[in-house]
Coordinates of N, CA, C and O in Angstrom, one line a residue:
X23 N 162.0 136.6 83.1 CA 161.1 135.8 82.4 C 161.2 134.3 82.7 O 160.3 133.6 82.3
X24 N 162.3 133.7 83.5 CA 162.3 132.4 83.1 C 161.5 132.2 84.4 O 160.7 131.2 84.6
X25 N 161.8 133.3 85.6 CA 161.2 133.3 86.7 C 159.7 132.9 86.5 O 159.0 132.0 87.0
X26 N 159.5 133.9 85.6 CA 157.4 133.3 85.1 C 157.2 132.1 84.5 O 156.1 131.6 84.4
X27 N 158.0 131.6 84.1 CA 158.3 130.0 83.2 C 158.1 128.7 84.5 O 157.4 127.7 84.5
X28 N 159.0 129.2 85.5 CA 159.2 128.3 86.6 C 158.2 128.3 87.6 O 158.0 127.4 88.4
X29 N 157.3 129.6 87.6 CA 156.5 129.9 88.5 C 155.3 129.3 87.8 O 154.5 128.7 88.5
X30 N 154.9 129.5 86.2 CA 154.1 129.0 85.8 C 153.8 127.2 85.8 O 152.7 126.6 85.9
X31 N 155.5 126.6 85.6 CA 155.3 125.0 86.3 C 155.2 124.5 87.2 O 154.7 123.4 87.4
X32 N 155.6 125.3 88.0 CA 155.2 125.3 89.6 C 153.7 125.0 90.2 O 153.2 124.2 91.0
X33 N 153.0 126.2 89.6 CA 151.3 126.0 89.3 C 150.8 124.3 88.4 O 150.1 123.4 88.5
X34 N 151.5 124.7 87.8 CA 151.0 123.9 86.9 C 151.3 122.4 87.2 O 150.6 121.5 86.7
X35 N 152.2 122.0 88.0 CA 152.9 120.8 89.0 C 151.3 120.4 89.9 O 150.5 119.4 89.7
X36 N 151.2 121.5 90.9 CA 150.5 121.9 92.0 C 149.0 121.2 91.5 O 148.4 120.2 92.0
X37 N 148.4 122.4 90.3 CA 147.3 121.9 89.2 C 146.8 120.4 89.9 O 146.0 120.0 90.7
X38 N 148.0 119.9 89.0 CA 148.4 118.7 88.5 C 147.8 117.7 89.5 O 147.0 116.9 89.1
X39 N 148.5 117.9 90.9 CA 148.4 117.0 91.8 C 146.9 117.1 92.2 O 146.0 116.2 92.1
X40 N 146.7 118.3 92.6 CA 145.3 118.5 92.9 C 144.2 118.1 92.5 O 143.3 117.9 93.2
X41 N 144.2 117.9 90.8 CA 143.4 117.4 89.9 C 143.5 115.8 90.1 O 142.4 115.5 90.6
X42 N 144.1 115.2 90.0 CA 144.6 114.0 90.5 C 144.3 113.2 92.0 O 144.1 112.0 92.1
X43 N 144.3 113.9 92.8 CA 143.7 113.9 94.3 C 142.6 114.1 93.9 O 142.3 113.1 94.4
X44 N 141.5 114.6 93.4 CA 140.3 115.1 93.2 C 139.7 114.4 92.3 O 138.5 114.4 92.2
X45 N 140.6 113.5 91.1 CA 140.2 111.9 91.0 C 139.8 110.9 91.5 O 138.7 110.3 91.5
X46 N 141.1 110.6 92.4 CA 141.0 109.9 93.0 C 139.9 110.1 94.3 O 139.6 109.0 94.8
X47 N 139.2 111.2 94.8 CA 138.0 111.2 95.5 C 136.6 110.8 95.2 O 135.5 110.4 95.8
X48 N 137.0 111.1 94.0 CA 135.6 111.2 92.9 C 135.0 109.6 92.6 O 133.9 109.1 92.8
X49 N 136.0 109.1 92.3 CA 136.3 107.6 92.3 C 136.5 106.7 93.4 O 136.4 105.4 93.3
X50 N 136.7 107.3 94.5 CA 136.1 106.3 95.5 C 134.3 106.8 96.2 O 133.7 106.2 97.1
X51 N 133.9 107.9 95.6 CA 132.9 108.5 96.1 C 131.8 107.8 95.1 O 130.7 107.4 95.6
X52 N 132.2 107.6 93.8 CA 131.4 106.8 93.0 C 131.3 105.9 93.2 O 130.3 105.3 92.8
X53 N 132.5 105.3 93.9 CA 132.3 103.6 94.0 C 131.6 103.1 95.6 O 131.1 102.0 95.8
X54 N 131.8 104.1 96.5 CA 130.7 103.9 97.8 C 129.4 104.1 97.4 O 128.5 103.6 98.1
X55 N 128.9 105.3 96.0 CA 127.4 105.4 95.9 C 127.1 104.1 95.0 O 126.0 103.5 95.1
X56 N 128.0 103.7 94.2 CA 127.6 102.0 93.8 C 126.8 101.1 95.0 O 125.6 100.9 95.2
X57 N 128.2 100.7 96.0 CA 128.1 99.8 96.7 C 126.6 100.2 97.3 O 125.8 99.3 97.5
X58 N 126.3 101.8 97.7 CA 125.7 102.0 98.8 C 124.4 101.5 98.4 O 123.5 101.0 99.1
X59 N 124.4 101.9 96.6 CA 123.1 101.3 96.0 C 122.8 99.8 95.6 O 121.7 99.6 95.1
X60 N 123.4 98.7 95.8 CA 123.5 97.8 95.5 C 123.8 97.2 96.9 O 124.1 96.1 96.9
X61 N 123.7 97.7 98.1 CA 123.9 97.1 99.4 C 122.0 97.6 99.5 O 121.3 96.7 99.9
X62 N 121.4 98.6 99.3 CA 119.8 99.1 99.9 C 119.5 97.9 99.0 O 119.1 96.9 99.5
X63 N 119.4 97.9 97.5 CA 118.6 97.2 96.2 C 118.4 95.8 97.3 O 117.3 95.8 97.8
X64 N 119.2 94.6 97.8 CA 119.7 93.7 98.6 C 118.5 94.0 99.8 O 117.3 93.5 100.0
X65 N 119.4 95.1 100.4 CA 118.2 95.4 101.7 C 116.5 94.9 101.6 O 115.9 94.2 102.3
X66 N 116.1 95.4 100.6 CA 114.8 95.5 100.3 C 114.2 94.4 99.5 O 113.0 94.3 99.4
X67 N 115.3 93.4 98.8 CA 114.9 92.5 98.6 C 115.1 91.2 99.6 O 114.5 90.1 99.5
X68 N 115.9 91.6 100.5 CA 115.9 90.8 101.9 C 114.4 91.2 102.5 O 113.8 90.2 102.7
X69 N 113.8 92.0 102.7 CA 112.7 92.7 103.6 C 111.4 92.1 103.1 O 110.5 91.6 103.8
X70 N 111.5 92.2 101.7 CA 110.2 91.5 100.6 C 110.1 90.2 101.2 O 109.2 89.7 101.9
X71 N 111.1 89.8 101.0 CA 111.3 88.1 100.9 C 111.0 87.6 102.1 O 110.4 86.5 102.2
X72 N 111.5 88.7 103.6 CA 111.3 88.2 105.0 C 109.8 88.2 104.8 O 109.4 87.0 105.0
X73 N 108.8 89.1 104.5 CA 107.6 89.4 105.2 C 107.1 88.7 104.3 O 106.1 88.2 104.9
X74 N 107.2 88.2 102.9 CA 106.2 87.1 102.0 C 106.6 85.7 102.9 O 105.7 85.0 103.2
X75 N 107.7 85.4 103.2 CA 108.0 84.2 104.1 C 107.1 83.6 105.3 O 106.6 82.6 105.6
X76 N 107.3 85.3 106.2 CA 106.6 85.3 107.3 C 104.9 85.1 107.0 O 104.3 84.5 107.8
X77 N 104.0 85.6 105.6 CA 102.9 85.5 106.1 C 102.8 84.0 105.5 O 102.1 83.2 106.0
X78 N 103.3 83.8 104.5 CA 103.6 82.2 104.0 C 102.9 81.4 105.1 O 101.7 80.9 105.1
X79 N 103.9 81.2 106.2 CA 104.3 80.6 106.6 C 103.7 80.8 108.2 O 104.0 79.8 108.9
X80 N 103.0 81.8 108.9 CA 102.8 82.1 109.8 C 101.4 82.7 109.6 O 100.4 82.1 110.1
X81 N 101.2 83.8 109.0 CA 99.8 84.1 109.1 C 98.8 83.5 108.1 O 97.6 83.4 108.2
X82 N 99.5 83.2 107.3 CA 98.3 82.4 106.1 C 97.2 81.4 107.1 O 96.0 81.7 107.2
X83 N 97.7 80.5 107.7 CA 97.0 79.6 108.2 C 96.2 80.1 109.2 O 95.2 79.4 109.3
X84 N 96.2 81.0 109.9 CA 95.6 82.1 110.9 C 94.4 82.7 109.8 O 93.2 82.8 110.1
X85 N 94.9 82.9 108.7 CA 93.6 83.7 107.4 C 92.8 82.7 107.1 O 91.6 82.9 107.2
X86 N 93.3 81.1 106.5 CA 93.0 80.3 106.6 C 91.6 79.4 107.5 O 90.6 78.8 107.1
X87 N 92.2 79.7 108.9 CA 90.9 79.6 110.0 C 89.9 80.8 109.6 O 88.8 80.7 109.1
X88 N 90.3 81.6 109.9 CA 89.5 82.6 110.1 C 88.2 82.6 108.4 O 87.0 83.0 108.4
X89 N 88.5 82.1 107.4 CA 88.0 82.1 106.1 C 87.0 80.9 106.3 O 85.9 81.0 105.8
X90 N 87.5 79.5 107.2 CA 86.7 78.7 107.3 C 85.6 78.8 108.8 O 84.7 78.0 108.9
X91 N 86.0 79.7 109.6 CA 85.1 80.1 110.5 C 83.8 80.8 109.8 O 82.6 80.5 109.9
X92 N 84.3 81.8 109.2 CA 83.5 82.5 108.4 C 82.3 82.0 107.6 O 81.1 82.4 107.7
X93 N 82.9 81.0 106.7 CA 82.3 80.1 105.8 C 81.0 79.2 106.7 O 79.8 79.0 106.5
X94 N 81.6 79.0 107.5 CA 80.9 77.9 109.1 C 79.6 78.8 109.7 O 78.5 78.2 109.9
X95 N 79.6 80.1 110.1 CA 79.5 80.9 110.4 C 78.1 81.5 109.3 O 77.0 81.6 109.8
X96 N 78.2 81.8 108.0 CA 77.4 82.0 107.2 C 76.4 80.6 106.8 O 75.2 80.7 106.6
X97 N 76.9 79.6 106.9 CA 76.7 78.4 106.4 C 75.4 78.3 107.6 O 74.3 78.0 107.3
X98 N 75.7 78.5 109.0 CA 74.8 78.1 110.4 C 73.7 79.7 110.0 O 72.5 79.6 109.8
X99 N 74.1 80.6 110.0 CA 73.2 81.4 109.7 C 72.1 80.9 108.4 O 70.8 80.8 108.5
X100 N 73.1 80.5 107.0 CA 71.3 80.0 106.4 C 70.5 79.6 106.9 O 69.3 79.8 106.8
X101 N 71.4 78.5 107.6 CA 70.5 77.1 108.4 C 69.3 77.9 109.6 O 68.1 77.6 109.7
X102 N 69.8 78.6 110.3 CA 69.1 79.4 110.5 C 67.8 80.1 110.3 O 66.9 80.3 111.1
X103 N 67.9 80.3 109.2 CA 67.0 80.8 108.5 C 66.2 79.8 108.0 O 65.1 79.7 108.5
X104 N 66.5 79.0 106.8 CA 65.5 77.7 106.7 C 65.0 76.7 108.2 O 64.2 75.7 108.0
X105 N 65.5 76.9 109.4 CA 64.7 76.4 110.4 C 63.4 77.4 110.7 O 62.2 77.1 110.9
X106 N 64.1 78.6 110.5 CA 62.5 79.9 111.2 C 61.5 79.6 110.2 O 60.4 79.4 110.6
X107 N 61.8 79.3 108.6 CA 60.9 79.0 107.9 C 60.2 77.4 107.9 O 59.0 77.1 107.6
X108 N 60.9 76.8 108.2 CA 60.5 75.4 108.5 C 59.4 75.2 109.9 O 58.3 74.7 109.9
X109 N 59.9 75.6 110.5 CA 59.4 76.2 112.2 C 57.6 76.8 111.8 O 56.6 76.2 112.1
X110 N 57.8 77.9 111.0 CA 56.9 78.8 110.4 C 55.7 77.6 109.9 O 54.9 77.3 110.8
X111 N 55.6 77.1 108.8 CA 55.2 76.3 108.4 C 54.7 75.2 109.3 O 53.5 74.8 109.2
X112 N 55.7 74.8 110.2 CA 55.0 73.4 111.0 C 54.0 74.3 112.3 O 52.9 73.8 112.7
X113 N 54.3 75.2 112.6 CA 53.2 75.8 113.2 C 51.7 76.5 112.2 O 50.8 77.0 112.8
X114 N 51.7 76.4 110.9 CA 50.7 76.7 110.0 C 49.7 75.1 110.5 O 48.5 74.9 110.7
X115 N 50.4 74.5 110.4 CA 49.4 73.4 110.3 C 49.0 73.0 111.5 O 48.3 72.0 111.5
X116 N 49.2 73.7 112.7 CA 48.2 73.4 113.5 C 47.3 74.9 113.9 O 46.6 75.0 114.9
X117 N 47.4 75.9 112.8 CA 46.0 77.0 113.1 C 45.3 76.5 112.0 O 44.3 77.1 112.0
X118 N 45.4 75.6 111.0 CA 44.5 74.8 110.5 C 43.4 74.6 111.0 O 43.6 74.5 112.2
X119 N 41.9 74.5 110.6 CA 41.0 73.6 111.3 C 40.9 72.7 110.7 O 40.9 72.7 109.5
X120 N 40.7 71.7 111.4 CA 40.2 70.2 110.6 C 38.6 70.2 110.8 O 37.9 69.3 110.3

């Protein structure tokens, strides 16, 4: 009987360590999925920040032109247009008869 006493602390020693080692895994496995999430969170607010920077700073003024081409562009087209009508008109007055 004491044989089962000794064999049962024996296990129970063993248990012991195992459980313990299988802490301590758990606990460094929790604390790399911390880091791992608090290193991406970073990532992506590095990435935000590059590409609002970049168009800041690089493409805006490219949008910039292109918005006042545009503007330039519609603006010569009216004009356009009030010349054909202007045009129109000054050619009425000479199928006029006097």
């Amino acid at each position: 009987m004491d044989l089962d006493v000794e064999e049962v602390r024996e296990l129970v020693k063993k248990n012991l360590e195992l459980t313990e080692e299988n802490h301590r895994i758990l606990r460094g496995m929790r604390s790399a999925a911390r880091w791992g999430r608090l290193i991406t969170i970073v990532w992506w607010i590095v990435v935000v920040a590059v590409s609002g920077a970049t168009y800041y700073y690089y493409v805006q003024p490219y949008v910039e032109q292109a918005k006042q081409v545009y503007a330039d562009f519609e603006k010569n087209g009216q004009s356009a247009k009030n010349f054909g009508a202007e045009f129109a008109q000054f050619l009425e007055q000479f199928k006029k008869p006097q």
